[in-house]
Amino acid sequence: MAQLIGAAVQQNAAHITLITPDAPVSASSHGGRAKCLQRLVRLGLPVPTTVALSFEAVHGLAAGEWLGMDQVLAAFDSDQILCVRPSSEDPDWGGPGAILNIGMNDAQFTRLSDSVGGEAARKLYLKFIQSYSTHVARLDPDIFDDLDSADVNAVSCFLEAYESEAEEPFPQSRSEQLIGVLRSMARAWEGTTARLLRQAKGAPADAGLGLVIQAMALGVGRGESGSGVLQLVNSVTGVAQITGRYMRQSQGRDALKSEGSALFLQKDVRGPSLEEKAPQAFLQLTKYAALMRERLREEMQCEFTLENGEIRILDGVRVQRSARAAVRIAVSLAESKIISREEAVMRVEPRALNELLHRQVDRTAKRDVIGSGIGASPGAATGKIVFTAAEAQASAARGEACVLVRRETNPEDIRGMHAASAALTERGGMTSHAAVIGRGLGLPCVVGATSMRFQTSKRRITSPDGRVFREGDVITVDGTNGQILAGEPKMMEAALDDSFQTLMTWADMSRDIGVRANADTSADARTALVFQAEGIGLCRTEHMFFEADQLIAMREVIFANASDDRSMALQALLPMQREMFVELFEIMQGRPVCIRLFDPPLHEFLPTDRAGLRDLAEALNLPLSDVTRRVEALGEYNPMLGMRGVRLQITVPEILDMQARAIFEAMLDASAGGDPVVPEIMIPLVSAKREVELVKTRIDAVAAAVRTERGRDFDYRLGVMVETPRAALRAEDIAPHCEFFSFGTNDLTQMTYGLSRDDAGRFMSAYVQQGVFPEDPFHTLDQEGVGELLRLGAERGRRAQPNLTLSVCGEHGGSPESIAFCREIGMDYVSCSPFRVPVARLAAAQLAIQDKTS
């Protein structure tokens, strides 16, 4: 009979479809809910009669076109009460709320009062009057506030209130009610606010909405009646566990909204349960849910109704889940042989892993937002406000968590960032100093928080609403979404459980591009190993020079006037560098370690304030005037484009000699009695082949001297960091002198665009919003401009040196979109911050699986 009605419905209206097992319904034309209901029908589940309206039909309703209600209602009995639910293509895109009890009128109220009781019938009618008034007639819901819904005459009072406000009687025709509901939901979907909200969730601007009209399973009656939802897993942890609630004499999702009157599903010491009240119904529901899991190949939430003990399945939706639950669910489905391992890998969003790797603000916690900026390093942490690196170290020594607040950080702040629980800066973007170091340390960080007023000299920050927070006040930095919160909200801890490890093992079986970590310290290297990085792709050797015991030695080098004096001063740094390299080599246990030679301009190691200059003069035993003049002489108009990187190594070669010796001696010490270590030495900021020739000659000389002194032979690999446009364009000249190229996309983006990566955050949001750039190029690799330089550099480099190893070591190395481009142009590996290694591993695996399946 249903098939005959369905054929008649579809013959008269192509976009009005009765859901049957073989009806022409798809998620792309009728929405995900309609398609899922068809799947439930195919499984033989007791789904009420349902009619689906296509996207095109709903769009027509929003535009004022008429819909043949006779065709819509042909599938239902003349006295059948209905409900309407939205059906967007992707359930995550949302939609208008469901409206229940369409068709309730005075006649139905009388009929139902006889069959289910006056109180139940009254609740049904009142619920519909309120929904229709608010969503269709667009009346103020306050008109019912002073009315008592428990009054036996409540229906008359509510109808009078409606008529008084709407200046017309409440519609009694089911057809009139239904067309009003359908049109209001269609127009709500196409409104500006709704469109912006779903675009924020990733929906296309022209995303369509379908609507499903379903026979109401009332959920009220004289026998066991009610409604609820059931699922087989915990949405937060993903652990197998029957969860949900059931509420007697209720409809829809009332059970989830009720605090005290809802029942548990399984027997529970905390209160009564559905299993105790209706054991057969409970058993059948769990069987239905298990069948949905197996046949729909997904953990589903089942929305159900009992009517005098009889089950109706109203809907099945994909279980909402946290990132940790998503991982466990995917692994569990694969281990149950419901999906393949490769499909399990594909089901987890790479960026969602950040929730597992870092502490997060609990989803249920109240957020007192006092400011916002760029979420530059994910995770959340709470602490007392401090304004200097020294204060952060002092707090750590006292065992107190702190948040380091700065206008912007510089290399001298690294010690404070190590000591702090989180960092907050007024300036900066995704590749600013604070952002890069924060991601490397796994330190929650928000940069570019220009919505707040920073008064660091007065040791206070002010929120946009005028609240003032001073040193010692407790705040929380949420680097995942870029918010700053007052106080200490409830947190969720990081969770790298067995399911995570299993998923990552499966990912590694599929991926075809290497993943290394950027690691500057032994702690970074150990973190990289925890996340199973294949080696170190970038070790920035200068960071250790900012430690207190090494900073003064570095400053002596800077102030030395002659080569011999510089070499003498560097003797103090040599054993420290060597010790650091030994530790890195030993931790990495034969894995490759790529060491970038000294890169920053020398002025970064010098104080700028008078107190710092005075302390330096005292430490060096020099007049303050001499120190001041020397510091001023080292100043540059644009130091990031000045004497740094290879330029410094050529003009001040003593630093190069010291570092090369430290690397070679450490290599020999670390490999004594074990597998040989083959370090990779990388020259930064190269733009001409002659620079490489000069540096290589110097390094070879140091290598020869160490071989003679130690009486042992060894190998090393030399390469360049391609981070200037000219290096990419002249790669064919440079490559014959190298064994690898590592593209430093942070500086390459900066130089290609002519943008300061530390200052771009001030206007980047406006640029992206107005379509100047599709994305922040420091966050997502610009494949058209910067990417073209990568492509040219890779092609020309390999033309001259076919065995040239190619990689990306900028922060783009951890971006899934950037990894796709790197694979496309033939990169051998990417390198990123240790905490982004799992994200890169999973993204690389998904790309390889996509290629394989397509």
XYZ file of N, CA, C and O in Angstrom, residues 9-10 12-19 23-35 50-63 65-68 71-72 84-89 182-183 185-187 189-190 206-213:
256
model
N 2.290 9.786 -5.105
C 2.881 11.037 -4.623
C 3.925 11.544 -5.609
O 3.938 12.704 -6.011
N 4.822 10.626 -6.029
C 5.923 11.051 -6.890
C 5.463 11.344 -8.315
O 6.083 12.122 -9.030
N 2.716 12.881 -9.019
C 2.102 14.207 -9.017
C 3.089 15.313 -8.667
O 2.869 16.472 -8.995
N 4.139 14.992 -7.939
C 5.096 16.022 -7.543
C 6.479 15.386 -7.443
O 6.737 14.612 -6.532
N 7.371 15.713 -8.372
C 8.680 15.050 -8.457
C 9.519 15.262 -7.214
O 10.409 14.464 -6.927
N 9.268 16.331 -6.487
C 10.119 16.641 -5.341
C 9.437 16.353 -4.003
O 9.858 16.819 -2.963
N 8.352 15.579 -4.060
C 7.668 15.122 -2.848
C 7.760 13.608 -2.856
O 7.172 12.948 -3.718
N 8.518 13.025 -1.914
C 8.861 11.607 -2.010
C 8.494 10.871 -0.725
O 8.973 11.221 0.356
N 7.648 9.864 -0.850
C 7.372 8.970 0.276
C 8.590 8.083 0.472
O 9.083 7.465 -0.475
N 9.094 8.048 1.689
C 10.308 7.265 1.943
C 9.951 5.784 2.022
O 9.265 5.341 2.941
N 12.786 4.234 -2.854
C 12.438 5.585 -3.316
C 13.693 6.329 -3.761
O 14.786 6.108 -3.227
N 13.572 7.245 -4.738
C 14.737 8.013 -5.222
C 15.123 9.130 -4.254
O 14.812 10.299 -4.470
N 15.806 8.758 -3.178
C 16.204 9.709 -2.139
C 17.715 9.683 -2.012
O 18.333 8.613 -1.995
N 18.330 10.855 -1.944
C 19.780 10.932 -1.727
C 20.091 12.105 -0.802
O 19.295 13.051 -0.710
N 21.233 12.030 -0.144
C 21.632 13.116 0.754
C 21.851 14.409 -0.012
O 21.628 15.502 0.516
N 22.271 14.307 -1.267
C 22.566 15.507 -2.057
C 21.313 16.185 -2.589
O 21.376 17.331 -3.035
N 20.169 15.505 -2.547
C 18.936 16.106 -3.061
C 17.863 16.284 -1.987
O 17.050 17.198 -2.064
N 17.875 15.397 -0.966
C 16.861 15.455 0.083
C 17.450 15.630 1.481
O 16.694 15.817 2.435
N 18.777 15.546 1.605
C 19.409 15.750 2.902
C 19.752 14.453 3.609
O 19.217 13.378 3.313
N 20.651 14.572 4.569
C 21.153 13.401 5.286
C 20.108 12.715 6.140
O 20.104 11.483 6.254
N 19.205 13.479 6.771
C 18.187 12.853 7.617
C 17.236 11.999 6.778
O 16.897 10.862 7.163
N 16.806 12.515 5.633
C 15.912 11.749 4.770
C 16.575 10.451 4.313
O 15.956 9.376 4.320
N 17.854 10.541 3.923
C 18.556 9.347 3.457
C 18.722 8.343 4.587
O 18.560 7.124 4.389
N 6.842 8.517 6.459
C 7.609 9.755 6.287
C 7.607 10.182 4.830
O 7.798 9.348 3.928
N 7.412 11.474 4.606
C 7.506 12.065 3.270
C 8.651 13.072 3.280
O 8.776 13.860 4.227
N 9.485 13.045 2.236
C 10.632 13.951 2.153
C 10.414 14.983 1.059
O 9.968 14.654 -0.042
N 10.732 16.233 1.382
C 10.717 17.311 0.388
C 12.160 17.589 -0.026
O 13.056 17.695 0.812
N 12.389 17.735 -1.316
C 13.739 17.951 -1.839
C 14.210 19.378 -1.577
O 13.421 20.265 -1.224
N 15.510 19.590 -1.774
C 16.081 20.928 -1.642
C 15.346 21.916 -2.548
O 15.064 23.047 -2.154
N 15.053 21.456 -3.766
C 14.420 22.352 -4.730
C 13.027 22.765 -4.275
O 12.617 23.930 -4.416
N 12.292 21.809 -3.713
C 10.950 22.124 -3.230
C 11.005 23.118 -2.073
O 10.210 24.067 -2.005
N 11.954 22.918 -1.176
C 12.076 23.812 -0.023
C 12.516 25.200 -0.469
O 12.027 26.224 0.042
N 13.422 25.256 -1.432
C 13.843 26.550 -1.960
C 12.656 27.284 -2.588
O 12.496 28.501 -2.435
N 11.809 26.535 -3.275
C 10.626 27.143 -3.860
C 9.684 27.682 -2.790
O 9.105 28.769 -2.945
N 9.520 26.942 -1.697
C 8.682 27.413 -0.592
C 9.204 28.733 -0.041
O 8.434 29.655 0.234
N 10.523 28.828 0.117
C 11.113 30.067 0.644
C 10.870 31.229 -0.300
O 10.738 32.381 0.129
N 10.784 30.941 -1.590
C 10.574 31.992 -2.596
C 9.102 32.334 -2.786
O 8.768 33.196 -3.604
N 6.659 30.047 -3.666
C 5.941 29.158 -4.576
C 4.980 28.259 -3.787
O 5.220 27.937 -2.629
N 3.906 27.850 -4.441
C 2.909 27.009 -3.774
C 3.337 25.545 -3.848
O 3.994 25.120 -4.788
N 2.977 24.780 -2.832
C 3.281 23.354 -2.794
C 1.960 22.606 -2.698
O 1.104 22.948 -1.868
N 1.771 21.613 -3.537
C 0.510 20.861 -3.539
C 0.355 20.056 -2.270
O 0.947 18.978 -2.136
N -0.792 16.318 -2.411
C 0.235 15.305 -2.677
C 1.059 15.010 -1.425
O 1.436 13.877 -1.170
N 1.348 16.051 -0.640
C 2.129 15.847 0.574
C 1.361 14.982 1.566
O 1.909 14.065 2.196
N 7.507 17.963 11.553
C 8.414 18.322 10.460
C 9.810 18.518 11.036
O 9.980 19.215 12.050
N 10.809 17.906 10.393
C 12.204 18.018 10.833
C 13.063 18.473 9.661
O 12.787 18.118 8.507
N 14.136 19.205 9.941
C 15.037 19.631 8.864
C 15.908 18.479 8.390
O 16.189 17.539 9.133
N 16.375 18.550 7.150
C 17.237 17.519 6.586
C 18.275 18.177 5.689
O 18.131 18.228 4.460
N 19.334 18.713 6.309
C 20.423 19.312 5.534
C 21.351 18.219 5.024
O 21.342 17.089 5.531
N 22.162 18.546 4.023
C 23.046 17.544 3.421
C 24.014 16.965 4.450
O 24.275 15.772 4.480
N 6.092 24.565 7.021
C 7.090 24.305 5.975
C 7.692 25.604 5.451
O 8.914 25.725 5.271
N 6.845 26.583 5.208
C 7.336 27.843 4.648
C 8.226 28.577 5.666
O 9.254 29.147 5.296
N 10.079 27.276 8.035
C 11.368 26.586 8.157
C 12.225 26.850 6.920
O 13.444 27.030 7.023
N 11.598 26.885 5.741
C 12.352 27.162 4.512
C 12.946 28.564 4.549
O 14.116 28.777 4.193
N 12.162 29.517 4.986
C 12.649 30.905 5.023
C 13.701 31.091 6.114
O 14.639 31.868 5.939
N 15.905 28.906 6.984
C 17.156 28.350 6.443
C 17.847 29.337 5.508
O 19.074 29.440 5.493
N 17.077 30.078 4.740
C 17.665 30.963 3.737
C 17.885 32.379 4.244
O 18.323 33.253 3.497
N 25.379 28.184 -0.867
C 24.107 27.791 -1.468
C 23.635 26.421 -0.992
O 22.866 25.741 -1.676
N 24.074 25.992 0.184
C 23.681 24.684 0.707
C 22.164 24.582 0.799
O 21.483 25.511 1.227
N 21.633 23.439 0.376
C 20.190 23.260 0.377
C 19.681 22.615 1.649
O 20.428 22.006 2.417
N 18.370 22.742 1.861
C 17.699 22.116 2.991
C 16.533 21.282 2.478
O 15.732 21.750 1.672
N 16.477 20.042 2.947
C 15.288 19.235 2.719
C 14.450 19.241 3.988
O 14.925 19.631 5.063
N 13.210 18.831 3.899
C 12.338 18.715 5.067
C 11.675 17.346 5.047
O 11.313 16.842 3.977
N 11.543 16.723 6.215
C 10.841 15.446 6.302
C 9.587 15.637 7.140
O 9.630 16.248 8.216
N 8.469 15.156 6.598
C 7.176 15.224 7.279
C 6.865 13.809 7.735
O 6.825 12.878 6.913
